[in-house]
mmCIF file with all atom_site columns, C-alpha atoms in Angstrom:
data_model
loop_
_atom_site.group_PDB
_atom_site.id
_atom_site.type_symbol
_atom_site.label_atom_id
_atom_site.label_alt_id
_atom_site.label_comp_id
_atom_site.label_asym_id
_atom_site.label_entity_id
_atom_site.label_seq_id
_atom_site.pdbx_PDB_ins_code
_atom_site.Cartn_x
_atom_site.Cartn_y
_atom_site.Cartn_z
_atom_site.occupancy
_atom_site.B_iso_or_equiv
_atom_site.pdbx_formal_charge
_atom_site.auth_seq_id
_atom_site.auth_comp_id
_atom_site.auth_asym_id
_atom_site.auth_atom_id
_atom_site.pdbx_PDB_model_num
ATOM 1   C CA . MET A 1 1   ? -155.003 -39.803 -63.244 1.00 0.00 ? 97  MET A CA 1
ATOM 2   C CA . PRO A 1 2   ? -156.442 -43.299 -62.524 1.00 0.00 ? 98  PRO A CA 1
ATOM 3   C CA . LEU A 1 3   ? -159.709 -43.331 -60.590 1.00 0.00 ? 99  LEU A CA 1
ATOM 4   C CA . LEU A 1 4   ? -158.208 -45.217 -57.617 1.00 0.00 ? 100 LEU A CA 1
ATOM 5   C CA . ALA A 1 5   ? -155.366 -42.692 -57.252 1.00 0.00 ? 101 ALA A CA 1
ATOM 6   C CA . ARG A 1 6   ? -157.814 -39.784 -57.528 1.00 0.00 ? 102 ARG A CA 1
ATOM 7   C CA . LEU A 1 7   ? -160.087 -41.285 -54.851 1.00 0.00 ? 103 LEU A CA 1
ATOM 8   C CA . SER A 1 8   ? -157.101 -41.888 -52.596 1.00 0.00 ? 104 SER A CA 1
ATOM 9   C CA . SER A 1 9   ? -155.893 -38.288 -52.932 1.00 0.00 ? 105 SER A CA 1
ATOM 10  C CA . LEU A 1 10  ? -159.433 -36.973 -52.330 1.00 0.00 ? 106 LEU A CA 1
ATOM 11  C CA . ARG A 1 11  ? -159.700 -39.122 -49.182 1.00 0.00 ? 107 ARG A CA 1
ATOM 12  C CA . LEU A 1 12  ? -156.436 -37.632 -47.896 1.00 0.00 ? 108 LEU A CA 1
ATOM 13  C CA . LEU A 1 13  ? -157.674 -34.160 -48.770 1.00 0.00 ? 109 LEU A CA 1
ATOM 14  C CA . ASN A 1 14  ? -160.955 -34.675 -46.885 1.00 0.00 ? 110 ASN A CA 1
ATOM 15  C CA . GLN A 1 15  ? -159.099 -35.971 -43.814 1.00 0.00 ? 111 GLN A CA 1
ATOM 16  C CA . SER A 1 16  ? -156.899 -32.888 -43.711 1.00 0.00 ? 112 SER A CA 1
ATOM 17  C CA . LEU A 1 17  ? -159.815 -30.553 -44.428 1.00 0.00 ? 113 LEU A CA 1
ATOM 18  C CA . SER A 1 18  ? -162.078 -31.865 -41.667 1.00 0.00 ? 114 SER A CA 1
ATOM 19  C CA . ASP A 1 19  ? -159.880 -30.717 -38.787 1.00 0.00 ? 115 ASP A CA 1
ATOM 20  C CA . SER A 1 20  ? -162.189 -28.280 -36.971 1.00 0.00 ? 116 SER A CA 1
ATOM 21  C CA . GLU A 1 21  ? -159.634 -27.645 -34.211 1.00 0.00 ? 117 GLU A CA 1
ATOM 22  C CA . LEU A 1 22  ? -157.260 -26.182 -36.784 1.00 0.00 ? 118 LEU A CA 1
ATOM 23  C CA . ILE A 1 23  ? -159.947 -23.762 -37.952 1.00 0.00 ? 119 ILE A CA 1
ATOM 24  C CA . LYS A 1 24  ? -160.690 -22.707 -34.344 1.00 0.00 ? 120 LYS A CA 1
ATOM 25  C CA . GLU A 1 25  ? -157.000 -21.987 -33.748 1.00 0.00 ? 121 GLU A CA 1
ATOM 26  C CA . ASN A 1 26  ? -156.837 -20.101 -37.036 1.00 0.00 ? 122 ASN A CA 1
ATOM 27  C CA . THR A 1 27  ? -159.801 -17.922 -36.057 1.00 0.00 ? 123 THR A CA 1
ATOM 28  C CA . GLU A 1 28  ? -158.052 -16.909 -32.830 1.00 0.00 ? 124 GLU A CA 1
ATOM 29  C CA . TRP A 1 29  ? -154.834 -16.216 -34.752 1.00 0.00 ? 125 TRP A CA 1
ATOM 30  C CA . GLU A 1 30  ? -156.729 -14.138 -37.339 1.00 0.00 ? 126 GLU A CA 1
ATOM 31  C CA . GLN A 1 31  ? -158.288 -11.937 -34.651 1.00 0.00 ? 127 GLN A CA 1
ATOM 32  C CA . GLU A 1 32  ? -154.847 -11.269 -33.133 1.00 0.00 ? 128 GLU A CA 1
ATOM 33  C CA . GLN A 1 33  ? -153.365 -10.444 -36.547 1.00 0.00 ? 129 GLN A CA 1
ATOM 34  C CA . LEU A 1 34  ? -156.172 -8.086  -37.566 1.00 0.00 ? 130 LEU A CA 1
ATOM 35  C CA . HIS A 1 35  ? -155.520 -5.978  -34.477 1.00 0.00 ? 131 HIS A CA 1
ATOM 36  C CA . SER A 1 36  ? -151.936 -5.356  -35.672 1.00 0.00 ? 132 SER A CA 1
ATOM 37  C CA . LEU A 1 37  ? -152.842 -4.688  -39.336 1.00 0.00 ? 133 LEU A CA 1
ATOM 38  C CA . GLU A 1 38  ? -154.674 -1.754  -40.862 1.00 0.00 ? 134 GLU A CA 1
ATOM 39  C CA . GLU A 1 39  ? -158.002 -2.642  -42.483 1.00 0.00 ? 135 GLU A CA 1
ATOM 40  C CA . ARG A 1 40  ? -158.223 -1.142  -45.976 1.00 0.00 ? 136 ARG A CA 1
ATOM 41  C CA . GLY A 1 41  ? -161.726 -2.276  -46.992 1.00 0.00 ? 137 GLY A CA 1
ATOM 42  C CA . ARG A 1 42  ? -163.449 -5.504  -47.938 1.00 0.00 ? 138 ARG A CA 1
ATOM 43  C CA . LEU A 1 43  ? -163.536 -7.689  -51.044 1.00 0.00 ? 139 LEU A CA 1
ATOM 44  C CA . LEU A 1 44  ? -166.296 -10.077 -52.154 1.00 0.00 ? 140 LEU A CA 1
ATOM 45  C CA . LEU A 1 45  ? -164.844 -13.126 -53.925 1.00 0.00 ? 141 LEU A CA 1
ATOM 46  C CA . SER A 1 46  ? -166.462 -16.232 -55.332 1.00 0.00 ? 142 SER A CA 1
ATOM 47  C CA . LEU A 1 47  ? -164.548 -19.465 -55.861 1.00 0.00 ? 143 LEU A CA 1
ATOM 48  C CA . GLN A 1 48  ? -165.639 -22.560 -57.735 1.00 0.00 ? 144 GLN A CA 1
ATOM 49  C CA . PHE A 1 49  ? -163.566 -25.639 -58.490 1.00 0.00 ? 145 PHE A CA 1
ATOM 50  C CA . LEU A 1 50  ? -164.866 -27.514 -61.523 1.00 0.00 ? 146 LEU A CA 1
ATOM 51  C CA . PRO A 1 51  ? -163.705 -31.130 -61.785 1.00 0.00 ? 147 PRO A CA 1
ATOM 52  C CA . PRO A 1 52  ? -162.790 -32.459 -65.253 1.00 0.00 ? 148 PRO A CA 1
ATOM 53  C CA . SER A 1 53  ? -165.829 -33.206 -67.436 1.00 0.00 ? 149 SER A CA 1
ATOM 54  C CA . VAL A 1 54  ? -166.672 -34.721 -70.799 1.00 0.00 ? 150 VAL A CA 1
ATOM 55  C CA . GLU A 1 55  ? -169.172 -31.894 -71.449 1.00 0.00 ? 151 GLU A CA 1
ATOM 56  C CA . GLY A 1 56  ? -168.735 -28.163 -72.021 1.00 0.00 ? 152 GLY A CA 1
ATOM 57  C CA . ASP A 1 57  ? -166.086 -26.202 -73.886 1.00 0.00 ? 153 ASP A CA 1
ATOM 58  C CA . ALA A 1 58  ? -162.429 -27.220 -74.105 1.00 0.00 ? 154 ALA A CA 1
ATOM 59  C CA . GLU A 1 59  ? -161.465 -24.966 -71.170 1.00 0.00 ? 155 GLU A CA 1
ATOM 60  C CA . THR A 1 60  ? -163.946 -26.346 -68.631 1.00 0.00 ? 156 THR A CA 1
ATOM 61  C CA . ARG A 1 61  ? -163.571 -29.977 -69.779 1.00 0.00 ? 157 ARG A CA 1
ATOM 62  C CA . LYS A 1 62  ? -160.074 -29.987 -68.291 1.00 0.00 ? 158 LYS A CA 1
ATOM 63  C CA . GLY A 1 63  ? -161.308 -28.702 -64.940 1.00 0.00 ? 159 GLY A CA 1
ATOM 64  C CA . GLY A 1 64  ? -160.022 -25.842 -62.897 1.00 0.00 ? 160 GLY A CA 1
ATOM 65  C CA . LEU A 1 65  ? -160.689 -22.928 -60.588 1.00 0.00 ? 161 LEU A CA 1
ATOM 66  C CA . TYR A 1 66  ? -163.059 -20.048 -61.331 1.00 0.00 ? 162 TYR A CA 1
ATOM 67  C CA . VAL A 1 67  ? -162.270 -16.899 -59.358 1.00 0.00 ? 163 VAL A CA 1
ATOM 68  C CA . GLY A 1 68  ? -165.027 -14.307 -59.351 1.00 0.00 ? 164 GLY A CA 1
ATOM 69  C CA . VAL A 1 69  ? -164.052 -10.783 -58.335 1.00 0.00 ? 165 VAL A CA 1
ATOM 70  C CA . ARG A 1 70  ? -167.468 -9.387  -57.400 1.00 0.00 ? 166 ARG A CA 1
ATOM 71  C CA . ARG A 1 71  ? -166.999 -6.055  -55.625 1.00 0.00 ? 167 ARG A CA 1
ATOM 72  C CA . CYS A 1 72  ? -165.198 -4.101  -52.918 1.00 0.00 ? 168 CYS A CA 1
ATOM 73  C CA . ALA A 1 73  ? -166.647 -2.038  -50.095 1.00 0.00 ? 169 ALA A CA 1
ATOM 74  C CA . HIS A 1 74  ? -165.263 0.778   -47.961 1.00 0.00 ? 170 HIS A CA 1
ATOM 75  C CA . LEU A 1 75  ? -161.853 0.896   -49.672 1.00 0.00 ? 171 LEU A CA 1
ATOM 76  C CA . ALA A 1 76  ? -159.204 3.230   -48.315 1.00 0.00 ? 172 ALA A CA 1
ATOM 77  C CA . ALA A 1 77  ? -159.036 6.523   -50.214 1.00 0.00 ? 173 ALA A CA 1
ATOM 78  C CA . MET A 1 78  ? -155.639 6.747   -51.908 1.00 0.00 ? 174 MET A CA 1
ATOM 79  C CA . ASP A 1 79  ? -156.108 9.898   -54.008 1.00 0.00 ? 175 ASP A CA 1
ATOM 80  C CA . VAL A 1 80  ? -156.273 13.531  -52.857 1.00 0.00 ? 176 VAL A CA 1
ATOM 81  C CA . ASN A 1 81  ? -159.882 13.783  -54.111 1.00 0.00 ? 177 ASN A CA 1
ATOM 82  C CA . GLY A 1 82  ? -160.941 11.345  -51.357 1.00 0.00 ? 178 GLY A CA 1
ATOM 83  C CA . PHE A 1 83  ? -161.460 8.424   -53.746 1.00 0.00 ? 179 PHE A CA 1
ATOM 84  C CA . SER A 1 84  ? -159.454 5.670   -55.406 1.00 0.00 ? 180 SER A CA 1
ATOM 85  C CA . ASP A 1 85  ? -159.352 4.272   -58.941 1.00 0.00 ? 181 ASP A CA 1
ATOM 86  C CA . PRO A 1 86  ? -159.319 0.591   -57.936 1.00 0.00 ? 182 PRO A CA 1
ATOM 87  C CA . TYR A 1 87  ? -158.582 -2.581  -59.852 1.00 0.00 ? 183 TYR A CA 1
ATOM 88  C CA . VAL A 1 88  ? -157.910 -6.142  -58.668 1.00 0.00 ? 184 VAL A CA 1
ATOM 89  C CA . LYS A 1 89  ? -155.069 -8.529  -59.550 1.00 0.00 ? 185 LYS A CA 1
ATOM 90  C CA . THR A 1 90  ? -155.130 -12.292 -58.940 1.00 0.00 ? 186 THR A CA 1
ATOM 91  C CA . TYR A 1 91  ? -152.200 -14.724 -58.994 1.00 0.00 ? 187 TYR A CA 1
ATOM 92  C CA . LEU A 1 92  ? -152.155 -18.474 -58.413 1.00 0.00 ? 188 LEU A CA 1
ATOM 93  C CA . LYS A 1 93  ? -148.795 -19.138 -56.745 1.00 0.00 ? 189 LYS A CA 1
ATOM 94  C CA . PRO A 1 94  ? -146.231 -20.538 -56.962 1.00 0.00 ? 190 PRO A CA 1
ATOM 95  C CA . ASP A 1 95  ? -146.097 -19.378 -60.563 1.00 0.00 ? 191 ASP A CA 1
ATOM 96  C CA . VAL A 1 96  ? -142.547 -19.744 -61.851 1.00 0.00 ? 192 VAL A CA 1
ATOM 97  C CA . GLN A 1 97  ? -143.400 -18.604 -65.397 1.00 0.00 ? 193 GLN A CA 1
ATOM 98  C CA . LYS A 1 98  ? -145.575 -15.663 -64.192 1.00 0.00 ? 194 LYS A CA 1
ATOM 99  C CA . LYS A 1 99  ? -148.492 -16.764 -66.396 1.00 0.00 ? 195 LYS A CA 1
ATOM 100 C CA . SER A 1 100 ? -151.262 -16.810 -63.786 1.00 0.00 ? 196 SER A CA 1
ATOM 101 C CA . LYS A 1 101 ? -151.790 -13.054 -63.434 1.00 0.00 ? 197 LYS A CA 1
ATOM 102 C CA . HIS A 1 102 ? -155.276 -11.737 -64.149 1.00 0.00 ? 198 HIS A CA 1
ATOM 103 C CA . LYS A 1 103 ? -156.432 -8.152  -63.761 1.00 0.00 ? 199 LYS A CA 1
ATOM 104 C CA . THR A 1 104 ? -159.852 -6.486  -63.662 1.00 0.00 ? 200 THR A CA 1
ATOM 105 C CA . ALA A 1 105 ? -160.751 -3.232  -65.339 1.00 0.00 ? 201 ALA A CA 1
ATOM 106 C CA . VAL A 1 106 ? -160.046 0.008   -63.449 1.00 0.00 ? 202 VAL A CA 1
ATOM 107 C CA . ILE A 1 107 ? -163.151 1.604   -61.907 1.00 0.00 ? 203 ILE A CA 1
ATOM 108 C CA . LYS A 1 108 ? -162.662 5.379   -61.568 1.00 0.00 ? 204 LYS A CA 1
ATOM 109 C CA . LYS A 1 109 ? -163.334 7.551   -58.495 1.00 0.00 ? 205 LYS A CA 1
ATOM 110 C CA . THR A 1 110 ? -164.986 5.111   -56.110 1.00 0.00 ? 206 THR A CA 1
ATOM 111 C CA . LEU A 1 111 ? -164.452 3.382   -52.778 1.00 0.00 ? 207 LEU A CA 1
ATOM 112 C CA . ASN A 1 112 ? -167.157 0.776   -53.518 1.00 0.00 ? 208 ASN A CA 1
ATOM 113 C CA . PRO A 1 113 ? -166.398 -0.619  -57.000 1.00 0.00 ? 209 PRO A CA 1
ATOM 114 C CA . GLU A 1 114 ? -168.453 -3.341  -58.720 1.00 0.00 ? 210 GLU A CA 1
ATOM 115 C CA . PHE A 1 115 ? -166.267 -5.558  -60.911 1.00 0.00 ? 211 PHE A CA 1
ATOM 116 C CA . ASN A 1 116 ? -168.256 -8.761  -61.575 1.00 0.00 ? 212 ASN A CA 1
ATOM 117 C CA . GLU A 1 117 ? -165.361 -10.313 -63.497 1.00 0.00 ? 213 GLU A CA 1
ATOM 118 C CA . GLU A 1 118 ? -164.368 -14.002 -63.564 1.00 0.00 ? 214 GLU A CA 1
ATOM 119 C CA . PHE A 1 119 ? -161.024 -15.612 -64.233 1.00 0.00 ? 215 PHE A CA 1
ATOM 120 C CA . PHE A 1 120 ? -160.288 -19.284 -64.934 1.00 0.00 ? 216 PHE A CA 1
ATOM 121 C CA . TYR A 1 121 ? -157.204 -21.253 -63.902 1.00 0.00 ? 217 TYR A CA 1
ATOM 122 C CA . GLU A 1 122 ? -156.825 -24.657 -65.542 1.00 0.00 ? 218 GLU A CA 1
ATOM 123 C CA . ILE A 1 123 ? -155.638 -26.881 -62.685 1.00 0.00 ? 219 ILE A CA 1
ATOM 124 C CA . SER A 1 124 ? -156.381 -30.233 -61.038 1.00 0.00 ? 220 SER A CA 1
ATOM 125 C CA . LEU A 1 125 ? -157.665 -30.538 -57.484 1.00 0.00 ? 221 LEU A CA 1
ATOM 126 C CA . THR A 1 126 ? -154.479 -32.257 -56.320 1.00 0.00 ? 222 THR A CA 1
ATOM 127 C CA . GLU A 1 127 ? -152.376 -29.385 -57.737 1.00 0.00 ? 223 GLU A CA 1
ATOM 128 C CA . LEU A 1 128 ? -154.714 -26.749 -56.300 1.00 0.00 ? 224 LEU A CA 1
ATOM 129 C CA . VAL A 1 129 ? -154.217 -28.037 -52.739 1.00 0.00 ? 225 VAL A CA 1
ATOM 130 C CA . SER A 1 130 ? -150.584 -26.861 -52.854 1.00 0.00 ? 226 SER A CA 1
ATOM 131 C CA . LYS A 1 131 ? -151.316 -23.459 -54.454 1.00 0.00 ? 227 LYS A CA 1
ATOM 132 C CA . THR A 1 132 ? -152.033 -20.006 -53.003 1.00 0.00 ? 228 THR A CA 1
ATOM 133 C CA . LEU A 1 133 ? -154.478 -17.560 -54.526 1.00 0.00 ? 229 LEU A CA 1
ATOM 134 C CA . GLU A 1 134 ? -153.147 -14.041 -53.963 1.00 0.00 ? 230 GLU A CA 1
ATOM 135 C CA . VAL A 1 135 ? -155.726 -11.293 -54.510 1.00 0.00 ? 231 VAL A CA 1
ATOM 136 C CA . THR A 1 136 ? -154.611 -7.667  -54.305 1.00 0.00 ? 232 THR A CA 1
ATOM 137 C CA . VAL A 1 137 ? -156.460 -4.384  -54.789 1.00 0.00 ? 233 VAL A CA 1
ATOM 138 C CA . TRP A 1 138 ? -154.615 -1.424  -56.305 1.00 0.00 ? 234 TRP A CA 1
ATOM 139 C CA . ASP A 1 139 ? -155.274 2.261   -56.950 1.00 0.00 ? 235 ASP A CA 1
ATOM 140 C CA . TYR A 1 140 ? -154.443 3.175   -60.546 1.00 0.00 ? 236 TYR A CA 1
ATOM 141 C CA . ASP A 1 141 ? -152.330 6.319   -60.934 1.00 0.00 ? 237 ASP A CA 1
ATOM 142 C CA . LEU A 1 142 ? -151.597 7.664   -64.426 1.00 0.00 ? 238 LEU A CA 1
ATOM 143 C CA . GLY A 1 143 ? -147.897 8.402   -64.882 1.00 0.00 ? 239 GLY A CA 1
ATOM 144 C CA . ARG A 1 144 ? -146.925 7.204   -61.376 1.00 0.00 ? 240 ARG A CA 1
ATOM 145 C CA . SER A 1 145 ? -146.602 3.841   -59.706 1.00 0.00 ? 241 SER A CA 1
ATOM 146 C CA . ASN A 1 146 ? -149.929 2.402   -58.591 1.00 0.00 ? 242 ASN A CA 1
ATOM 147 C CA . ASP A 1 147 ? -150.749 2.343   -54.865 1.00 0.00 ? 243 ASP A CA 1
ATOM 148 C CA . PHE A 1 148 ? -151.323 -0.927  -53.015 1.00 0.00 ? 244 PHE A CA 1
ATOM 149 C CA . ILE A 1 149 ? -154.667 -0.679  -51.212 1.00 0.00 ? 245 ILE A CA 1
ATOM 150 C CA . GLY A 1 150 ? -154.835 -4.130  -49.660 1.00 0.00 ? 246 GLY A CA 1
ATOM 151 C CA . GLY A 1 151 ? -154.945 -7.839  -50.253 1.00 0.00 ? 247 GLY A CA 1
ATOM 152 C CA . VAL A 1 152 ? -155.730 -11.330 -49.072 1.00 0.00 ? 248 VAL A CA 1
ATOM 153 C CA . CYS A 1 153 ? -154.190 -14.772 -49.646 1.00 0.00 ? 249 CYS A CA 1
ATOM 154 C CA . LEU A 1 154 ? -156.224 -17.978 -49.791 1.00 0.00 ? 250 LEU A CA 1
ATOM 155 C CA . SER A 1 155 ? -154.567 -21.372 -49.370 1.00 0.00 ? 251 SER A CA 1
ATOM 156 C CA . CYS A 1 156 ? -154.340 -24.404 -47.090 1.00 0.00 ? 252 CYS A CA 1
ATOM 157 C CA . GLN A 1 157 ? -151.808 -22.367 -45.057 1.00 0.00 ? 253 GLN A CA 1
ATOM 158 C CA . SER A 1 158 ? -154.136 -19.364 -44.636 1.00 0.00 ? 254 SER A CA 1
ATOM 159 C CA . GLN A 1 159 ? -155.911 -18.474 -41.424 1.00 0.00 ? 255 GLN A CA 1
ATOM 160 C CA . GLY A 1 160 ? -159.512 -17.707 -40.410 1.00 0.00 ? 256 GLY A CA 1
ATOM 161 C CA . ASP A 1 161 ? -161.994 -16.681 -43.118 1.00 0.00 ? 257 ASP A CA 1
ATOM 162 C CA . ALA A 1 162 ? -159.442 -17.044 -45.927 1.00 0.00 ? 258 ALA A CA 1
ATOM 163 C CA . LEU A 1 163 ? -158.787 -20.669 -44.907 1.00 0.00 ? 259 LEU A CA 1
ATOM 164 C CA . ARG A 1 164 ? -162.512 -21.402 -44.520 1.00 0.00 ? 260 ARG A CA 1
ATOM 165 C CA . HIS A 1 165 ? -163.278 -20.010 -47.980 1.00 0.00 ? 261 HIS A CA 1
ATOM 166 C CA . TRP A 1 166 ? -160.450 -22.002 -49.601 1.00 0.00 ? 262 TRP A CA 1
ATOM 167 C CA . MET A 1 167 ? -161.466 -25.238 -47.844 1.00 0.00 ? 263 MET A CA 1
ATOM 168 C CA . ASP A 1 168 ? -165.152 -24.750 -48.703 1.00 0.00 ? 264 ASP A CA 1
ATOM 169 C CA . CYS A 1 169 ? -164.144 -24.396 -52.357 1.00 0.00 ? 265 CYS A CA 1
ATOM 170 C CA . LEU A 1 170 ? -162.003 -27.552 -52.289 1.00 0.00 ? 266 LEU A CA 1
ATOM 171 C CA . ARG A 1 171 ? -164.625 -29.602 -50.419 1.00 0.00 ? 267 ARG A CA 1
ATOM 172 C CA . ASN A 1 172 ? -167.580 -28.538 -52.553 1.00 0.00 ? 268 ASN A CA 1
ATOM 173 C CA . ALA A 1 173 ? -166.403 -29.120 -56.117 1.00 0.00 ? 269 ALA A CA 1
ATOM 174 C CA . GLY A 1 174 ? -168.853 -27.746 -58.649 1.00 0.00 ? 270 GLY A CA 1
ATOM 175 C CA . GLN A 1 175 ? -170.450 -25.294 -56.210 1.00 0.00 ? 271 GLN A CA 1
ATOM 176 C CA . ARG A 1 176 ? -169.815 -21.557 -56.198 1.00 0.00 ? 272 ARG A CA 1
ATOM 177 C CA . VAL A 1 177 ? -168.678 -20.364 -52.749 1.00 0.00 ? 273 VAL A CA 1
ATOM 178 C CA . GLU A 1 178 ? -168.855 -16.622 -52.079 1.00 0.00 ? 274 GLU A CA 1
ATOM 179 C CA . ARG A 1 179 ? -167.347 -14.800 -49.102 1.00 0.00 ? 275 ARG A CA 1
ATOM 180 C CA . TRP A 1 180 ? -166.292 -11.304 -48.000 1.00 0.00 ? 276 TRP A CA 1
ATOM 181 C CA . HIS A 1 181 ? -162.629 -10.804 -47.060 1.00 0.00 ? 277 HIS A CA 1
ATOM 182 C CA . VAL A 1 182 ? -160.976 -8.061  -45.033 1.00 0.00 ? 278 VAL A CA 1
ATOM 183 C CA . LEU A 1 183 ? -158.248 -6.312  -47.033 1.00 0.00 ? 279 LEU A CA 1
ATOM 184 C CA . THR A 1 184 ? -155.177 -5.463  -44.992 1.00 0.00 ? 280 THR A CA 1
ATOM 185 C CA . ASN A 1 185 ? -152.222 -3.211  -45.714 1.00 0.00 ? 281 ASN A CA 1
ATOM 186 C CA . GLU A 1 186 ? -149.847 -6.212  -45.627 1.00 0.00 ? 282 GLU A CA 1
ATOM 187 C CA . LEU A 1 187 ? -150.180 -9.692  -47.072 1.00 0.00 ? 283 LEU A CA 1
ATOM 188 C CA . PRO A 1 188 ? -149.405 -12.485 -44.588 1.00 0.00 ? 284 PRO A CA 1
ATOM 189 C CA . GLN A 1 189 ? -146.004 -13.762 -45.724 1.00 0.00 ? 285 GLN A CA 1
ATOM 190 C CA . SER A 1 190 ? -146.593 -17.300 -44.433 1.00 0.00 ? 286 SER A CA 1
ATOM 191 C CA . SER A 1 191 ? -149.497 -17.887 -46.823 1.00 0.00 ? 287 SER A CA 1
ATOM 192 C CA . CYS A 1 192 ? -148.307 -15.845 -49.844 1.00 0.00 ? 288 CYS A CA 1
ATOM 193 C CA . GLN A 1 193 ? -144.877 -17.341 -50.510 1.00 0.00 ? 289 GLN A CA 1
ATOM 194 C CA . GLU A 1 194 ? -143.698 -17.691 -54.125 1.00 0.00 ? 290 GLU A CA 1
#
């Protein structure tokens, strides 16, 4: 992408990202929504957008989004033993070819798992603005379907903390931005569309 076009798209991005009134409205909306949803625990995520570079390995030279799944706290117990066997899935949507799925290892018998796993999505900043990062936590069940514990969606259409985290990542290219997210029993459909 020519430098002038990239600067122009970044200027437009910064104008849309600097709207503090939108974030205030989103915070009020988030509080209303959380009262109607069941909290299923919390998830610590780190996001870092790396712009294209001439240095580094082939993967990072192209630029993209690092998603760090750090840990969960106070997860809902899904098994009869009072624990869960959690793992985390991430998708960058829309994903027509279903190639963006990443999954952590399963951590057995815990409500406070430590994952410390990172996933990389090769993508430009202008493409990332129109994407949604869907992060879901599941309870692994051998021989049965896995149980959905909770999830969160991060995008420019998100609300509250999810929106703030996404915008901080987009605004601060090259910097790792870490934030806790409340996991709810339902994903907000407006921000997790395919």
